[in-house]
PDB file of C-alpha atoms in Angstrom:
ATOM      1  CA  UNK A   1      -0.597  58.271  26.565  1.00 55.00           C
ATOM      2  CA  UNK A   2       0.199  61.078  24.132  1.00 64.00           C
ATOM      3  CA  UNK A   3      -0.903  61.930  20.634  1.00 73.00           C
ATOM      4  CA  UNK A   4      -4.035  63.170  18.933  1.00 86.00           C
ATOM      5  CA  UNK A   5      -7.392  61.796  20.022  1.00 91.00           C
ATOM      6  CA  UNK A   6      -8.245  59.040  17.568  1.00 94.00           C
ATOM      7  CA  UNK A   7     -11.209  56.841  16.783  1.00 95.00           C
ATOM      8  CA  UNK A   8     -10.253  53.573  15.101  1.00 96.00           C
ATOM      9  CA  UNK A   9     -13.054  52.406  12.858  1.00 94.00           C
ATOM     10  CA  UNK A  10     -12.833  48.626  12.516  1.00 94.00           C
ATOM     11  CA  UNK A  11     -14.974  46.555  10.177  1.00 91.00           C
ATOM     12  CA  UNK A  12     -15.036  43.141   8.527  1.00 85.00           C
ATOM     13  CA  UNK A  13     -16.510  44.960   5.505  1.00 83.00           C
ATOM     14  CA  UNK A  14     -15.864  48.398   3.983  1.00 80.00           C
ATOM     15  CA  UNK A  15     -16.428  50.275   7.238  1.00 83.00           C
ATOM     16  CA  UNK A  16     -18.516  53.076   5.725  1.00 83.00           C
ATOM     17  CA  UNK A  17     -21.331  52.670   8.256  1.00 84.00           C
ATOM     18  CA  UNK A  18     -19.054  53.029  11.280  1.00 88.00           C
ATOM     19  CA  UNK A  19     -17.143  55.850   9.618  1.00 89.00           C
ATOM     20  CA  UNK A  20     -20.331  57.870   9.062  1.00 89.00           C
ATOM     21  CA  UNK A  21     -21.608  57.260  12.602  1.00 91.00           C
ATOM     22  CA  UNK A  22     -18.298  58.288  14.169  1.00 91.00           C
ATOM     23  CA  UNK A  23     -18.099  61.474  12.106  1.00 90.00           C
ATOM     24  CA  UNK A  24     -21.731  62.312  12.918  1.00 90.00           C
ATOM     25  CA  UNK A  25     -20.969  62.002  16.629  1.00 91.00           C
ATOM     26  CA  UNK A  26     -17.694  63.914  16.291  1.00 90.00           C
ATOM     27  CA  UNK A  27     -19.509  66.932  14.840  1.00 88.00           C
ATOM     28  CA  UNK A  28     -21.292  67.257  18.198  1.00 89.00           C
ATOM     29  CA  UNK A  29     -17.863  67.812  19.776  1.00 87.00           C
ATOM     30  CA  UNK A  30     -16.450  70.184  17.176  1.00 77.00           C
ATOM     31  CA  UNK A  31     -15.378  67.147  15.158  1.00 66.00           C
ATOM     32  CA  UNK A  32     -12.088  68.515  13.839  1.00 71.00           C
ATOM     33  CA  UNK A  33     -10.295  67.646  17.074  1.00 83.00           C
ATOM     34  CA  UNK A  34     -10.504  63.889  16.487  1.00 89.00           C
ATOM     35  CA  UNK A  35      -8.752  61.790  13.884  1.00 91.00           C
ATOM     36  CA  UNK A  36     -10.668  58.887  12.319  1.00 92.00           C
ATOM     37  CA  UNK A  37      -8.659  55.924  11.071  1.00 93.00           C
ATOM     38  CA  UNK A  38     -10.580  53.317   9.155  1.00 92.00           C
ATOM     39  CA  UNK A  39      -9.457  49.684   9.230  1.00 92.00           C
ATOM     40  CA  UNK A  40     -11.572  47.836   6.674  1.00 88.00           C
ATOM     41  CA  UNK A  41     -11.899  44.170   5.747  1.00 88.00           C
ATOM     42  CA  UNK A  42     -10.574  42.864   9.051  1.00 90.00           C
ATOM     43  CA  UNK A  43     -10.423  39.126   8.482  1.00 88.00           C
ATOM     44  CA  UNK A  44      -8.492  37.520  11.342  1.00 92.00           C
ATOM     45  CA  UNK A  45      -7.128  37.972  14.854  1.00 95.00           C
ATOM     46  CA  UNK A  46      -3.842  39.363  13.560  1.00 94.00           C
ATOM     47  CA  UNK A  47      -5.682  42.277  11.910  1.00 93.00           C
ATOM     48  CA  UNK A  48      -7.326  43.086  15.238  1.00 94.00           C
ATOM     49  CA  UNK A  49      -4.014  42.859  17.079  1.00 94.00           C
ATOM     50  CA  UNK A  50      -2.568  45.436  14.652  1.00 94.00           C
ATOM     51  CA  UNK A  51      -5.350  47.877  15.533  1.00 95.00           C
ATOM     52  CA  UNK A  52      -4.884  47.311  19.257  1.00 96.00           C
ATOM     53  CA  UNK A  53      -1.165  48.089  19.013  1.00 94.00           C
ATOM     54  CA  UNK A  54      -1.930  51.426  17.328  1.00 94.00           C
ATOM     55  CA  UNK A  55      -4.777  52.232  19.729  1.00 95.00           C
ATOM     56  CA  UNK A  56      -2.560  51.843  22.803  1.00 93.00           C
ATOM     57  CA  UNK A  57      -0.278  54.665  21.662  1.00 90.00           C
ATOM     58  CA  UNK A  58      -2.901  57.446  21.602  1.00 93.00           C
ATOM     59  CA  UNK A  59      -6.074  58.488  23.448  1.00 93.00           C
ATOM     60  CA  UNK A  60      -8.479  56.330  21.498  1.00 94.00           C
ATOM     61  CA  UNK A  61     -11.826  54.659  21.019  1.00 96.00           C
ATOM     62  CA  UNK A  62     -12.376  51.608  18.857  1.00 96.00           C
ATOM     63  CA  UNK A  63     -15.744  51.816  17.080  1.00 95.00           C
ATOM     64  CA  UNK A  64     -16.558  48.698  15.148  1.00 93.00           C
ATOM     65  CA  UNK A  65     -19.055  47.018  12.864  1.00 91.00           C
ATOM     66  CA  UNK A  66     -18.091  43.366  13.003  1.00 90.00           C
ATOM     67  CA  UNK A  67     -20.665  40.644  12.364  1.00 88.00           C
ATOM     68  CA  UNK A  68     -18.362  37.605  12.454  1.00 88.00           C
ATOM     69  CA  UNK A  69     -18.891  36.336  16.044  1.00 89.00           C
ATOM     70  CA  UNK A  70     -15.355  35.010  16.610  1.00 92.00           C
ATOM     71  CA  UNK A  71     -13.743  38.305  15.566  1.00 92.00           C
ATOM     72  CA  UNK A  72     -16.156  40.367  17.668  1.00 92.00           C
ATOM     73  CA  UNK A  73     -15.517  38.223  20.766  1.00 93.00           C
ATOM     74  CA  UNK A  74     -11.767  38.418  20.277  1.00 95.00           C
ATOM     75  CA  UNK A  75     -11.829  42.207  19.868  1.00 95.00           C
ATOM     76  CA  UNK A  76     -13.984  42.676  22.978  1.00 95.00           C
ATOM     77  CA  UNK A  77     -11.755  40.377  25.060  1.00 95.00           C
ATOM     78  CA  UNK A  78      -8.403  41.797  23.957  1.00 95.00           C
ATOM     79  CA  UNK A  79      -9.572  45.429  24.197  1.00 95.00           C
ATOM     80  CA  UNK A  80     -10.745  44.832  27.764  1.00 95.00           C
ATOM     81  CA  UNK A  81      -7.380  43.280  28.636  1.00 95.00           C
ATOM     82  CA  UNK A  82      -5.615  46.347  27.236  1.00 94.00           C
ATOM     83  CA  UNK A  83      -7.993  48.781  28.930  1.00 95.00           C
ATOM     84  CA  UNK A  84      -9.188  50.212  25.628  1.00 95.00           C
ATOM     85  CA  UNK A  85     -12.663  51.670  25.052  1.00 95.00           C
ATOM     86  CA  UNK A  86     -14.740  49.890  22.403  1.00 95.00           C
ATOM     87  CA  UNK A  87     -18.176  50.591  20.951  1.00 94.00           C
ATOM     88  CA  UNK A  88     -20.124  47.955  19.055  1.00 93.00           C
ATOM     89  CA  UNK A  89     -22.247  49.932  16.596  1.00 93.00           C
ATOM     90  CA  UNK A  90     -24.267  46.990  15.288  1.00 88.00           C
ATOM     91  CA  UNK A  91     -24.946  44.525  18.079  1.00 85.00           C
ATOM     92  CA  UNK A  92     -27.531  46.515  20.093  1.00 89.00           C
ATOM     93  CA  UNK A  93     -29.714  46.998  17.023  1.00 86.00           C
ATOM     94  CA  UNK A  94     -29.153  43.434  15.803  1.00 85.00           C
ATOM     95  CA  UNK A  95     -30.199  42.145  19.220  1.00 86.00           C
ATOM     96  CA  UNK A  96     -33.351  44.275  19.071  1.00 90.00           C
ATOM     97  CA  UNK A  97     -34.111  42.896  15.594  1.00 89.00           C
ATOM     98  CA  UNK A  98     -33.686  39.324  16.834  1.00 89.00           C
ATOM     99  CA  UNK A  99     -35.859  39.761  19.923  1.00 89.00           C
ATOM    100  CA  UNK A 100     -38.607  41.855  18.350  1.00 91.00           C
ATOM    101  CA  UNK A 101     -38.906  40.173  14.959  1.00 88.00           C
ATOM    102  CA  UNK A 102     -37.887  36.682  16.118  1.00 90.00           C
ATOM    103  CA  UNK A 103     -35.283  36.312  13.372  1.00 84.00           C
ATOM    104  CA  UNK A 104     -31.612  35.336  13.442  1.00 85.00           C
ATOM    105  CA  UNK A 105     -28.911  37.443  11.743  1.00 78.00           C
ATOM    106  CA  UNK A 106     -26.800  35.922   8.965  1.00 79.00           C
ATOM    107  CA  UNK A 107     -23.560  37.178  10.538  1.00 73.00           C
ATOM    108  CA  UNK A 108     -22.054  37.605   7.082  1.00 74.00           C
ATOM    109  CA  UNK A 109     -19.868  40.616   6.226  1.00 68.00           C
ATOM    110  CA  UNK A 110     -20.221  42.720   3.039  1.00 67.00           C
ATOM    111  CA  UNK A 111     -23.993  42.202   2.665  1.00 66.00           C
ATOM    112  CA  UNK A 112     -24.600  45.956   2.618  1.00 60.00           C
ATOM    113  CA  UNK A 113     -22.028  46.347  -0.116  1.00 62.00           C
ATOM    114  CA  UNK A 114     -23.862  43.701  -2.137  1.00 60.00           C
ATOM    115  CA  UNK A 115     -27.096  45.672  -1.744  1.00 57.00           C
ATOM    116  CA  UNK A 116     -25.358  48.879  -2.789  1.00 57.00           C
ATOM    117  CA  UNK A 117     -23.805  47.234  -5.838  1.00 70.00           C
ATOM    118  CA  UNK A 118     -27.188  45.836  -6.859  1.00 74.00           C
ATOM    119  CA  UNK A 119     -28.815  49.252  -6.474  1.00 74.00           C
ATOM    120  CA  UNK A 120     -26.209  51.046  -8.573  1.00 78.00           C
ATOM    121  CA  UNK A 121     -26.356  48.348 -11.266  1.00 86.00           C
ATOM    122  CA  UNK A 122     -30.108  48.901 -11.462  1.00 87.00           C
ATOM    123  CA  UNK A 123     -29.751  52.680 -11.761  1.00 86.00           C
ATOM    124  CA  UNK A 124     -27.101  52.285 -14.464  1.00 90.00           C
ATOM    125  CA  UNK A 125     -29.325  49.844 -16.363  1.00 92.00           C
ATOM    126  CA  UNK A 126     -32.319  52.216 -16.210  1.00 92.00           C
ATOM    127  CA  UNK A 127     -30.216  55.099 -17.521  1.00 92.00           C
ATOM    128  CA  UNK A 128     -28.954  52.808 -20.286  1.00 94.00           C
ATOM    129  CA  UNK A 129     -32.504  51.789 -21.289  1.00 95.00           C
ATOM    130  CA  UNK A 130     -33.584  55.439 -21.522  1.00 93.00           C
ATOM    131  CA  UNK A 131     -30.515  56.452 -23.522  1.00 93.00           C
ATOM    132  CA  UNK A 132     -30.794  53.623 -26.036  1.00 94.00           C
ATOM    133  CA  UNK A 133     -34.557  53.439 -26.343  1.00 96.00           C
ATOM    134  CA  UNK A 134     -36.189  53.279 -29.777  1.00 94.00           C
ATOM    135  CA  UNK A 135     -32.908  52.934 -31.687  1.00 94.00           C
ATOM    136  CA  UNK A 136     -31.664  56.404 -30.691  1.00 91.00           C
ATOM    137  CA  UNK A 137     -27.984  55.497 -30.716  1.00 92.00           C
ATOM    138  CA  UNK A 138     -26.922  52.259 -32.467  1.00 94.00           C
ATOM    139  CA  UNK A 139     -23.625  52.225 -30.570  1.00 92.00           C
ATOM    140  CA  UNK A 140     -25.537  51.115 -27.493  1.00 93.00           C
ATOM    141  CA  UNK A 141     -26.417  47.813 -29.170  1.00 96.00           C
ATOM    142  CA  UNK A 142     -22.828  46.619 -28.814  1.00 95.00           C
ATOM    143  CA  UNK A 143     -22.872  47.319 -25.061  1.00 95.00           C
ATOM    144  CA  UNK A 144     -26.324  45.944 -24.279  1.00 96.00           C
ATOM    145  CA  UNK A 145     -27.026  42.741 -22.376  1.00 96.00           C
ATOM    146  CA  UNK A 146     -30.243  42.377 -24.359  1.00 97.00           C
ATOM    147  CA  UNK A 147     -31.401  43.930 -27.633  1.00 98.00           C
ATOM    148  CA  UNK A 148     -35.122  43.892 -28.413  1.00 98.00           C
ATOM    149  CA  UNK A 149     -36.366  44.300 -31.973  1.00 98.00           C
ATOM    150  CA  UNK A 150     -39.860  44.457 -33.395  1.00 97.00           C
ATOM    151  CA  UNK A 151     -42.453  46.660 -35.073  1.00 97.00           C
ATOM    152  CA  UNK A 152     -44.065  49.581 -33.293  1.00 95.00           C
ATOM    153  CA  UNK A 153     -46.334  48.715 -30.333  1.00 94.00           C
ATOM    154  CA  UNK A 154     -44.785  45.358 -29.430  1.00 96.00           C
ATOM    155  CA  UNK A 155     -43.931  46.592 -25.906  1.00 96.00           C
ATOM    156  CA  UNK A 156     -40.231  47.128 -26.566  1.00 97.00           C
ATOM    157  CA  UNK A 157     -39.906  50.176 -24.315  1.00 96.00           C
ATOM    158  CA  UNK A 158     -41.930  48.815 -21.342  1.00 96.00           C
ATOM    159  CA  UNK A 159     -39.965  45.572 -21.560  1.00 97.00           C
ATOM    160  CA  UNK A 160     -36.674  47.473 -21.658  1.00 97.00           C
ATOM    161  CA  UNK A 161     -37.569  49.358 -18.486  1.00 96.00           C
ATOM    162  CA  UNK A 162     -38.880  46.254 -16.711  1.00 95.00           C
ATOM    163  CA  UNK A 163     -35.674  44.330 -17.455  1.00 96.00           C
ATOM    164  CA  UNK A 164     -33.590  47.376 -16.497  1.00 95.00           C
ATOM    165  CA  UNK A 165     -35.148  47.264 -13.031  1.00 91.00           C
ATOM    166  CA  UNK A 166     -33.724  43.750 -12.804  1.00 92.00           C
ATOM    167  CA  UNK A 167     -30.259  45.084 -13.609  1.00 92.00           C
ATOM    168  CA  UNK A 168     -30.044  44.272 -17.337  1.00 95.00           C
ATOM    169  CA  UNK A 169     -28.838  46.831 -19.864  1.00 95.00           C
ATOM    170  CA  UNK A 170     -31.420  46.751 -22.642  1.00 97.00           C
ATOM    171  CA  UNK A 171     -31.514  48.555 -25.978  1.00 97.00           C
ATOM    172  CA  UNK A 172     -34.369  48.309 -28.459  1.00 97.00           C
ATOM    173  CA  UNK A 173     -34.713  48.948 -32.164  1.00 97.00           C
ATOM    174  CA  UNK A 174     -37.974  49.527 -34.075  1.00 97.00           C
ATOM    175  CA  UNK A 175     -38.213  47.685 -37.375  1.00 97.00           C
ATOM    176  CA  UNK A 176     -39.700  49.864 -40.113  1.00 96.00           C
ATOM    177  CA  UNK A 177     -39.669  48.884 -43.816  1.00 96.00           C
ATOM    178  CA  UNK A 178     -38.530  52.352 -44.904  1.00 95.00           C
ATOM    179  CA  UNK A 179     -35.570  52.434 -42.502  1.00 94.00           C
ATOM    180  CA  UNK A 180     -32.691  49.958 -42.720  1.00 95.00           C
ATOM    181  CA  UNK A 181     -31.648  48.500 -39.355  1.00 95.00           C
ATOM    182  CA  UNK A 182     -28.298  49.755 -38.017  1.00 96.00           C
ATOM    183  CA  UNK A 183     -25.283  47.667 -38.966  1.00 96.00           C
ATOM    184  CA  UNK A 184     -24.556  47.125 -35.264  1.00 96.00           C
ATOM    185  CA  UNK A 185     -27.627  44.899 -35.105  1.00 96.00           C
ATOM    186  CA  UNK A 186     -25.814  42.326 -37.236  1.00 96.00           C
ATOM    187  CA  UNK A 187     -22.630  42.553 -35.195  1.00 96.00           C
ATOM    188  CA  UNK A 188     -24.000  41.440 -31.817  1.00 95.00           C
ATOM    189  CA  UNK A 189     -24.265  37.749 -30.853  1.00 94.00           C
ATOM    190  CA  UNK A 190     -27.698  36.506 -31.914  1.00 93.00           C
ATOM    191  CA  UNK A 191     -28.180  35.032 -28.441  1.00 92.00           C
ATOM    192  CA  UNK A 192     -28.332  38.611 -27.070  1.00 95.00           C
ATOM    193  CA  UNK A 193     -31.029  39.695 -29.499  1.00 97.00           C
ATOM    194  CA  UNK A 194     -34.735  38.871 -29.106  1.00 97.00           C
ATOM    195  CA  UNK A 195     -37.378  39.471 -31.744  1.00 98.00           C
ATOM    196  CA  UNK A 196     -40.891  40.434 -30.667  1.00 98.00           C
ATOM    197  CA  UNK A 197     -43.794  39.524 -32.915  1.00 97.00           C
ATOM    198  CA  UNK A 198     -47.535  39.982 -32.548  1.00 97.00           C
ATOM    199  CA  UNK A 199     -50.692  38.875 -34.367  1.00 96.00           C
ATOM    200  CA  UNK A 200     -52.053  41.332 -36.972  1.00 95.00           C
ATOM    201  CA  UNK A 201     -55.450  41.501 -35.229  1.00 95.00           C
ATOM    202  CA  UNK A 202     -53.915  42.329 -31.859  1.00 95.00           C
ATOM    203  CA  UNK A 203     -51.593  44.932 -33.363  1.00 94.00           C
ATOM    204  CA  UNK A 204     -54.473  46.502 -35.282  1.00 93.00           C
ATOM    205  CA  UNK A 205     -56.467  46.823 -32.059  1.00 93.00           C
ATOM    206  CA  UNK A 206     -53.526  48.307 -30.127  1.00 94.00           C
ATOM    207  CA  UNK A 207     -52.698  50.825 -32.852  1.00 91.00           C
ATOM    208  CA  UNK A 208     -56.309  51.951 -33.229  1.00 90.00           C
ATOM    209  CA  UNK A 209     -56.444  52.604 -29.503  1.00 90.00           C
ATOM    210  CA  UNK A 210     -53.149  54.474 -29.742  1.00 87.00           C
ATOM    211  CA  UNK A 211     -54.501  56.718 -32.505  1.00 89.00           C
ATOM    212  CA  UNK A 212     -57.673  57.317 -30.508  1.00 86.00           C
ATOM    213  CA  UNK A 213     -55.634  58.458 -27.506  1.00 86.00           C
ATOM    214  CA  UNK A 214     -53.732  60.838 -29.774  1.00 85.00           C
ATOM    215  CA  UNK A 215     -56.998  62.256 -31.122  1.00 83.00           C
ATOM    216  CA  UNK A 216     -56.379  60.893 -34.620  1.00 83.00           C
ATOM    217  CA  UNK A 217     -58.649  58.900 -36.899  1.00 76.00           C
ATOM    218  CA  UNK A 218     -58.387  55.130 -36.690  1.00 67.00           C
ATOM    219  CA  UNK A 219     -58.353  55.004 -40.479  1.00 68.00           C
ATOM    220  CA  UNK A 220     -54.755  56.233 -40.594  1.00 80.00           C
ATOM    221  CA  UNK A 221     -52.277  54.078 -42.488  1.00 88.00           C
ATOM    222  CA  UNK A 222     -50.495  53.290 -39.186  1.00 90.00           C
ATOM    223  CA  UNK A 223     -53.390  51.040 -38.127  1.00 88.00           C
ATOM    224  CA  UNK A 224     -54.380  49.622 -41.528  1.00 92.00           C
ATOM    225  CA  UNK A 225     -54.144  45.870 -42.008  1.00 92.00           C
ATOM    226  CA  UNK A 226     -52.186  46.310 -45.219  1.00 94.00           C
ATOM    227  CA  UNK A 227     -49.543  48.383 -43.461  1.00 95.00           C
ATOM    228  CA  UNK A 228     -49.431  46.059 -40.467  1.00 96.00           C
ATOM    229  CA  UNK A 229     -48.920  42.976 -42.627  1.00 96.00           C
ATOM    230  CA  UNK A 230     -46.155  44.771 -44.546  1.00 97.00           C
ATOM    231  CA  UNK A 231     -44.354  45.688 -41.322  1.00 97.00           C
ATOM    232  CA  UNK A 232     -44.685  42.222 -39.791  1.00 97.00           C
ATOM    233  CA  UNK A 233     -43.382  40.563 -42.944  1.00 97.00           C
ATOM    234  CA  UNK A 234     -40.414  42.929 -43.018  1.00 97.00           C
ATOM    235  CA  UNK A 235     -39.673  42.363 -39.321  1.00 97.00           C
ATOM    236  CA  UNK A 236     -39.802  38.590 -39.779  1.00 97.00           C
ATOM    237  CA  UNK A 237     -37.219  38.800 -42.581  1.00 97.00           C
ATOM    238  CA  UNK A 238     -34.857  40.811 -40.373  1.00 97.00           C
ATOM    239  CA  UNK A 239     -35.253  38.369 -37.474  1.00 97.00           C
ATOM    240  CA  UNK A 240     -34.570  35.392 -39.746  1.00 97.00           C
ATOM    241  CA  UNK A 241     -31.471  37.093 -41.118  1.00 96.00           C
ATOM    242  CA  UNK A 242     -30.153  37.687 -37.612  1.00 96.00           C
ATOM    243  CA  UNK A 243     -31.181  34.209 -36.463  1.00 96.00           C
ATOM    244  CA  UNK A 244     -32.376  35.472 -33.095  1.00 96.00           C
ATOM    245  CA  UNK A 245     -35.004  33.828 -30.876  1.00 96.00           C
ATOM    246  CA  UNK A 246     -38.516  35.173 -31.347  1.00 97.00           C
ATOM    247  CA  UNK A 247     -41.328  35.664 -28.823  1.00 97.00           C
ATOM    248  CA  UNK A 248     -44.995  36.204 -29.672  1.00 97.00           C
ATOM    249  CA  UNK A 249     -46.256  38.928 -27.326  1.00 97.00           C
ATOM    250  CA  UNK A 250     -49.864  38.897 -28.568  1.00 96.00           C
ATOM    251  CA  UNK A 251     -51.473  37.708 -25.345  1.00 91.00           C
ATOM    252  CA  UNK A 252     -48.610  38.097 -22.894  1.00 93.00           C
ATOM    253  CA  UNK A 253     -48.239  40.499 -20.006  1.00 93.00           C
ATOM    254  CA  UNK A 254     -44.934  42.396 -19.747  1.00 95.00           C
ATOM    255  CA  UNK A 255     -43.867  40.176 -16.846  1.00 94.00           C
ATOM    256  CA  UNK A 256     -44.525  36.991 -18.843  1.00 95.00           C
ATOM    257  CA  UNK A 257     -42.555  38.201 -21.844  1.00 96.00           C
ATOM    258  CA  UNK A 258     -39.678  39.364 -19.632  1.00 96.00           C
ATOM    259  CA  UNK A 259     -39.587  35.953 -17.963  1.00 95.00           C
ATOM    260  CA  UNK A 260     -39.408  34.280 -21.384  1.00 95.00           C
ATOM    261  CA  UNK A 261     -36.560  36.599 -22.410  1.00 96.00           C
ATOM    262  CA  UNK A 262     -34.566  35.799 -19.271  1.00 94.00           C
ATOM    263  CA  UNK A 263     -35.072  32.062 -19.829  1.00 92.00           C
ATOM    264  CA  UNK A 264     -33.735  32.455 -23.350  1.00 90.00           C
ATOM    265  CA  UNK A 265     -30.696  34.324 -22.036  1.00 87.00           C
ATOM    266  CA  UNK A 266     -29.977  31.551 -19.525  1.00 85.00           C
ATOM    267  CA  UNK A 267     -30.056  28.964 -22.278  1.00 79.00           C
TER     268      UNK A 267
END
């Protein structure tokens, strides 16, 4: 058997796990001497046979992460018949999981990839929510899964972040009588826009507390009933013009409001 020492990484998924483990081990042996060949998304016996043919031609090890029982059994059997060395990188730990935690594995490939995809979607959504918070860049409205609109202190930002952690790209726009809403707000489907309203009393209480925390007098125009009523009336006109669904957040926790928003989206 001639040729460069080779480790064939075989997986019924992407093969990243096995690839990393093999390279980590190889570094303990001055890793540059070994060639790593990844064979991903192995789906049937023919795919395994192809690897075995290549492995017979060089000094080799087959390191695999295969969770489909029939493929694993076939690889073990055929490799033994051909006198090839194999290492199952998952089964010892899966067996320990089963025995210790008394649970059965799903034996489904690509589950790790699904977790990774979910994680990166969440990170992307969080970055989106930060970038397009408080109407900073109207162009984000056209790319958002959800657009929240409402007067100041209707929990737009906390809701945006909460929904972002669930993987939704959320932008929000404050409605202020002196500032016309961006034109993009009228270009998005109304089903993707949600208006947030609140009772004047509740908003007055929240804004007074906000001013107190900032060290300002509670008599400021920001917390006056006259100003609050003006803002709420203006916001209601905008929401009616758009024709979007509206949620009263007066006595709702963030989680409750988010749940209502997601139900609206499903409809």
